[in-house]
CSV table of C-alpha atoms in Angstrom, one decimal:
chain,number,residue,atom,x,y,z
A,28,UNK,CA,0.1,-0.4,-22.3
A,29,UNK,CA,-0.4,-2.9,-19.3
A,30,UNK,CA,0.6,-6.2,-19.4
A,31,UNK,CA,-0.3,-8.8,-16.2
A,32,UNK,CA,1.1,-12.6,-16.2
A,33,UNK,CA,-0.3,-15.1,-13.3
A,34,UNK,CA,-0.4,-18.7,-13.3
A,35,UNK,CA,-3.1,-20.1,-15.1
A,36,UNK,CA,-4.0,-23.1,-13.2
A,37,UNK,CA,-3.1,-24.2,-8.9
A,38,UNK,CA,-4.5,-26.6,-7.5
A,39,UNK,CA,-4.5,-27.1,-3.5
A,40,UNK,CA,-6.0,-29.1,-1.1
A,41,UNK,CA,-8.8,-28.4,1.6
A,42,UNK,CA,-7.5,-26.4,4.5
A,43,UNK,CA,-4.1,-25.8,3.1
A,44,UNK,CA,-2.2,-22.7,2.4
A,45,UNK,CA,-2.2,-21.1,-1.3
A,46,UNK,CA,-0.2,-18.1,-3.1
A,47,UNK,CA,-1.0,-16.6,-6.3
A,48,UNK,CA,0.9,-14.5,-8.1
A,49,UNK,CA,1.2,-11.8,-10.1
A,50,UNK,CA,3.8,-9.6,-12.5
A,51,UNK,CA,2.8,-6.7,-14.0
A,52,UNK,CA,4.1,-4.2,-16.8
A,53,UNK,CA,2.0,-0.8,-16.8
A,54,UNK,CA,2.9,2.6,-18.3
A,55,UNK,CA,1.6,4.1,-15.6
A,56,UNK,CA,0.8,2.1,-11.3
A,57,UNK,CA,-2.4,2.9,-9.8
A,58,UNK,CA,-2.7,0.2,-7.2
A,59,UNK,CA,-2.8,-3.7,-7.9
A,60,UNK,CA,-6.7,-5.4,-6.9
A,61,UNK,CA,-7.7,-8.7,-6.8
A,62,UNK,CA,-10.7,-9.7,-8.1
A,63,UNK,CA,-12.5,-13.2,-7.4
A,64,UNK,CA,-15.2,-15.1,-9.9
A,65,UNK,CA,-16.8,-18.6,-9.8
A,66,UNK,CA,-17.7,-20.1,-12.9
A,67,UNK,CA,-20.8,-18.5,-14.8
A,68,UNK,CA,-21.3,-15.6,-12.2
A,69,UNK,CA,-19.8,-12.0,-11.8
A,70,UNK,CA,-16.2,-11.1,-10.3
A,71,UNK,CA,-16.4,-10.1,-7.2
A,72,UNK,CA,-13.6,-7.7,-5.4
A,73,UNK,CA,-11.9,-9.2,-2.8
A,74,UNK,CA,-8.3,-7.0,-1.9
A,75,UNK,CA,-6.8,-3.3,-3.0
A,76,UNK,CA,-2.7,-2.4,-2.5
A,77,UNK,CA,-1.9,1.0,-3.2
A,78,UNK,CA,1.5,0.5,-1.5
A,79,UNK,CA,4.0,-2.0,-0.5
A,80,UNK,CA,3.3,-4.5,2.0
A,81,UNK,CA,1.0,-6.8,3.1
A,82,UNK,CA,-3.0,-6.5,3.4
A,83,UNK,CA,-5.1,-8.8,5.2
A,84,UNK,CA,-8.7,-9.2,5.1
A,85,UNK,CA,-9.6,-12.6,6.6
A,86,UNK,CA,-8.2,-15.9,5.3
A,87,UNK,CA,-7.4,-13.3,2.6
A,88,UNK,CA,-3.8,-11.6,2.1
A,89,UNK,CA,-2.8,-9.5,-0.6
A,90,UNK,CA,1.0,-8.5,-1.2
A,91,UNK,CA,3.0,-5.5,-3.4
A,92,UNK,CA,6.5,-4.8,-4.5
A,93,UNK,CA,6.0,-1.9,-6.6
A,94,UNK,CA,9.9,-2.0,-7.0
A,95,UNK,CA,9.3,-6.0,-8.1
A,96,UNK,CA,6.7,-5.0,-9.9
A,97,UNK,CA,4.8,-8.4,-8.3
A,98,UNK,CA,2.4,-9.1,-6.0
A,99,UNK,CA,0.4,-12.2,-5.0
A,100,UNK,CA,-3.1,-13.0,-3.0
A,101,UNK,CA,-2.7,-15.4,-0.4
A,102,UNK,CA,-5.4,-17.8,0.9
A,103,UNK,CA,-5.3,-19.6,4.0
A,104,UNK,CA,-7.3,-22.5,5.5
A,105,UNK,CA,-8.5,-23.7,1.8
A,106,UNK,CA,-12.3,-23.9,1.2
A,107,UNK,CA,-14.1,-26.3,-1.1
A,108,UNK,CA,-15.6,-22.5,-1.8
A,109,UNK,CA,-12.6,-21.2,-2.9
A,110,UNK,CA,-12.6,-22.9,-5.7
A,111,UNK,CA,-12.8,-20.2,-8.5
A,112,UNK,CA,-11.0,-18.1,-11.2
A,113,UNK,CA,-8.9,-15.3,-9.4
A,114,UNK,CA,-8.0,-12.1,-11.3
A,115,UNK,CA,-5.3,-9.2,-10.8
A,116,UNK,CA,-5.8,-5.7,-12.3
A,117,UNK,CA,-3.9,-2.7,-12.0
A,118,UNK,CA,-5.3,0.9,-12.2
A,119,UNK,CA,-3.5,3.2,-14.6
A,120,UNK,CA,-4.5,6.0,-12.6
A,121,UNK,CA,-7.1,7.1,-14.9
A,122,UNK,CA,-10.0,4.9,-12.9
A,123,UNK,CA,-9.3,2.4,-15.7
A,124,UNK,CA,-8.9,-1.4,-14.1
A,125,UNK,CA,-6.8,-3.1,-16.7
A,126,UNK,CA,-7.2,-7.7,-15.9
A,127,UNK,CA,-4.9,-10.4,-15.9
A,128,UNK,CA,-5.6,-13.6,-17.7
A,129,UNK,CA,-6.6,-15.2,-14.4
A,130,UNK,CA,-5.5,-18.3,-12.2
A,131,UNK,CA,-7.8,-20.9,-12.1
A,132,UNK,CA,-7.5,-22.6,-8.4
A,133,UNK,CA,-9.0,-26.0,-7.8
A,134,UNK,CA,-9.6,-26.7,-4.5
A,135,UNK,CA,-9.1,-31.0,-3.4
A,136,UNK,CA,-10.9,-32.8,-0.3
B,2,UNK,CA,-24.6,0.7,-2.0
B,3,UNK,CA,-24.7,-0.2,-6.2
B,4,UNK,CA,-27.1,-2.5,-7.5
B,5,UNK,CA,-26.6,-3.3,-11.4
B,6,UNK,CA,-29.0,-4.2,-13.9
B,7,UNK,CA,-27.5,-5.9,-17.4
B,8,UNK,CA,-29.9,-7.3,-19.8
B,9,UNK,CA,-30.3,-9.6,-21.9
B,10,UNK,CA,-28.6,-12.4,-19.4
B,11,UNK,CA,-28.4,-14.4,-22.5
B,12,UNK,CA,-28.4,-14.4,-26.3
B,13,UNK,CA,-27.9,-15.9,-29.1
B,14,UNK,CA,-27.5,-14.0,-32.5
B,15,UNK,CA,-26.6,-14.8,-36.0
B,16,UNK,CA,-23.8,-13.0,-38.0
B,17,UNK,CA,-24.2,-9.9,-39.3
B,18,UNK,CA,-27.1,-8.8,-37.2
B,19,UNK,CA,-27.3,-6.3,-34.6
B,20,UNK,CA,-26.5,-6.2,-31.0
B,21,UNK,CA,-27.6,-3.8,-28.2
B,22,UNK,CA,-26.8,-4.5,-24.5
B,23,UNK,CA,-28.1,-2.5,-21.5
B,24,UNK,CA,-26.8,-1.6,-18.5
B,25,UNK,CA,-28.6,0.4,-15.7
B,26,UNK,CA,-27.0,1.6,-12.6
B,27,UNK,CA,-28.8,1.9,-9.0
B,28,UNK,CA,-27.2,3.4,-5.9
B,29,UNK,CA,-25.1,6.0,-6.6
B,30,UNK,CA,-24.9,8.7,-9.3
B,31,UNK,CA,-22.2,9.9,-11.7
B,32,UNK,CA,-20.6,7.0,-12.0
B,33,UNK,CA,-17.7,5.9,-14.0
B,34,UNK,CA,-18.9,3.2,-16.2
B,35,UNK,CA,-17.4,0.4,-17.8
B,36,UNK,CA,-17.9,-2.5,-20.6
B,37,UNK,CA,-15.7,-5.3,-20.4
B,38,UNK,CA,-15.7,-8.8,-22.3
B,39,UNK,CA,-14.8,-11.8,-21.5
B,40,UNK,CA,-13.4,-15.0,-23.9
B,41,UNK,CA,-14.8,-18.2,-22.6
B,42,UNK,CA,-11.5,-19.2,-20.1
B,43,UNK,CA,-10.1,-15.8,-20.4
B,44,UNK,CA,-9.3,-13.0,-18.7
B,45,UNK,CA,-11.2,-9.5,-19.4
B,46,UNK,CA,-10.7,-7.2,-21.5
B,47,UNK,CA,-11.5,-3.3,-21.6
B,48,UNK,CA,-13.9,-2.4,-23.9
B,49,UNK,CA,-15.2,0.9,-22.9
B,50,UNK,CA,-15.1,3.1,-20.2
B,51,UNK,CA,-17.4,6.5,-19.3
B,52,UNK,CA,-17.0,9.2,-17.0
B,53,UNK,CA,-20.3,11.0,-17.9
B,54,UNK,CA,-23.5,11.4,-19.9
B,55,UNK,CA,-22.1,11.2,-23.8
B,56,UNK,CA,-18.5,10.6,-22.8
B,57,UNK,CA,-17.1,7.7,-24.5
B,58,UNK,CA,-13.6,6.4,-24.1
B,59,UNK,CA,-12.4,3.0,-26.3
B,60,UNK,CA,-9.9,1.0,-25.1
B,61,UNK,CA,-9.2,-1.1,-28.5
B,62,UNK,CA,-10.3,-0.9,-32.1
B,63,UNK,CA,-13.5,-3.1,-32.5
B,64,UNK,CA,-16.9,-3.5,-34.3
B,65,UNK,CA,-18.9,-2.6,-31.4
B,66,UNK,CA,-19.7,1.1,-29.8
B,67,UNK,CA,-21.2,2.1,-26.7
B,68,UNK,CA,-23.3,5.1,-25.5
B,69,UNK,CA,-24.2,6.7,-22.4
B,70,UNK,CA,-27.9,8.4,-23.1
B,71,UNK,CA,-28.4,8.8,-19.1
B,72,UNK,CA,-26.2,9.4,-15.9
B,73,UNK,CA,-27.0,6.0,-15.2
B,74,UNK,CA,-27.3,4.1,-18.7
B,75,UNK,CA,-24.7,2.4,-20.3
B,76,UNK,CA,-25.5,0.6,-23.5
B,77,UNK,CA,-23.1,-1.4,-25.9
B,78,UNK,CA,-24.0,-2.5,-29.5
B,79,UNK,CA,-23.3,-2.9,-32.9
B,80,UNK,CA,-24.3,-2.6,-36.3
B,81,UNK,CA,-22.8,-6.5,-37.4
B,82,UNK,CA,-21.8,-9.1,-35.4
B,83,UNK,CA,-18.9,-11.3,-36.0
B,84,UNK,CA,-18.1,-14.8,-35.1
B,85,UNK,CA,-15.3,-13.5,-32.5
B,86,UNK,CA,-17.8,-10.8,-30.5
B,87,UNK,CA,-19.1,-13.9,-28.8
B,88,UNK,CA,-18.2,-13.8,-25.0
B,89,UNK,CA,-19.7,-12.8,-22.0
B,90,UNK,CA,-20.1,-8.7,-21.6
B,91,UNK,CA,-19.9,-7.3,-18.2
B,92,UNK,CA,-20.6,-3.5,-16.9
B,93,UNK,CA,-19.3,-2.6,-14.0
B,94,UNK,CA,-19.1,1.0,-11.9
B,95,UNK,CA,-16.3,2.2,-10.0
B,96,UNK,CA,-17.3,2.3,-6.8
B,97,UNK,CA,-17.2,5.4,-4.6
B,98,UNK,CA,-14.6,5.6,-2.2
B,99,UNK,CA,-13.4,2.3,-2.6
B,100,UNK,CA,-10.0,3.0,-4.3
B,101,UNK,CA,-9.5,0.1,-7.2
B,102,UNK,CA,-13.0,-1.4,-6.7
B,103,UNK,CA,-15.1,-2.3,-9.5
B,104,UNK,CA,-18.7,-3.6,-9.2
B,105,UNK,CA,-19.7,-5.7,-11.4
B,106,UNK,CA,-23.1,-6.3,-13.4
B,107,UNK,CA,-24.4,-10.2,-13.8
B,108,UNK,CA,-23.3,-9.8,-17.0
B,109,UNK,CA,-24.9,-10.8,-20.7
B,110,UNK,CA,-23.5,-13.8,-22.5
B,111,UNK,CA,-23.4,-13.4,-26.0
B,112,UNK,CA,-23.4,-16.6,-28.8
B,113,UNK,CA,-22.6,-15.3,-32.2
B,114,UNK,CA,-23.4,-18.1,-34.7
């Protein structure tokens, strides 16, 4: 089975750095995603790792240790906007996305 | 690129009545589909998951059941509804070529009373 743990709450303040992570347990790795929702709507995808390292996508970062088994999402320069539930999933390399229980980030003037 | 259709947005049923959501996929053909739900605060959970027309994989035991009638037709339901299927149902497709990437649908939030 697959078993994610994050934070369930950060708060952070407007144009400030923030790091959420993520530890995973999976029978079998297929890639770690990140996965972004605001209250009431959709997620929305925002990062992929297949292997270890760093990914950046605009104020967006996404990180992997598949020897840690960790990896965390990293947001820089802090919107009010960001405020939002943010979600890791693994694949189990059967196109199956399996979800965290979500870090709810709060975003402060 | 994908465009998802899920209907109803929003309903409210009583217990023990039946349940059928849709899900209709624009943009792209043969896609993996999948049903997720979501507790009110939590995280989501993997309901159902389809590579094809008829093909239905479950993730957990549960008193719902999905079918795939068309390439591009999902549809959840169920025979009786219980107290704890409330929760907001989402479909989503994998997307094509984008490794991990799930689309999601607006999803359909369900009140069981």
């Amino acid at each position: 089975g697959q078993s994610l743990e994050q934070p369930s709450e950060v708060t952070a303040v407007e144009g400030a750095i923030v790091q959420i992570n993520c530890t995973y347990q999976t029978s079998g790795f297929y890639g770690l995603s990140w996965y972004q929702q605001h209250d009431g709507g959709a997620p929305t995808f925002l990062s992929y790792n297949a292997l270890d390292g760093l990914e950046e996508t605009g104020r967006f970062s996404s990180f992997l240790s598949r020897s840690d088994s960790y990896g965390y999402l990293l947001l820089q320069e802090l919107q009010m906007k960001d405020s939002a539930s943010y979600f890791c999933a693994v694949g189990d390399g059967a196109n199956n996305l399996f979800f965290g229980t979500g870090t709810r980030l709060t975003v402060i003037p | 690129s994908q465009t998802i259709h899920q209907w109803p947005a929003t309903l409210v049923q009583p217990v023990g009545s039946p349940l059928s959501l849709e899900c209709t996929v624009e943009g792209t053909s043969n896609p993996n589909l999948y049903w997720y739900r979501q507790a009110a605060g939590r995280g989501l959970q993997l309901l159902f998951y389809s590579v094809g027309i008829g093909q239905i994989s479950s993730e957990v035991p549960q008193n719902l059941s999905a079918s795939r009638p068309q390439d591009r037709q999902f549809i959840l339901s169920s025979k009786k509804l219980l107290l704890s299927d409330s929760g907001f149902y989402l479909c989503a497709c994998l997307v094509a070529g984008g490794a991990g990437e799930l689309f999601f649908g607006e999803g359909s939030r369900l009140t069981v009373l």
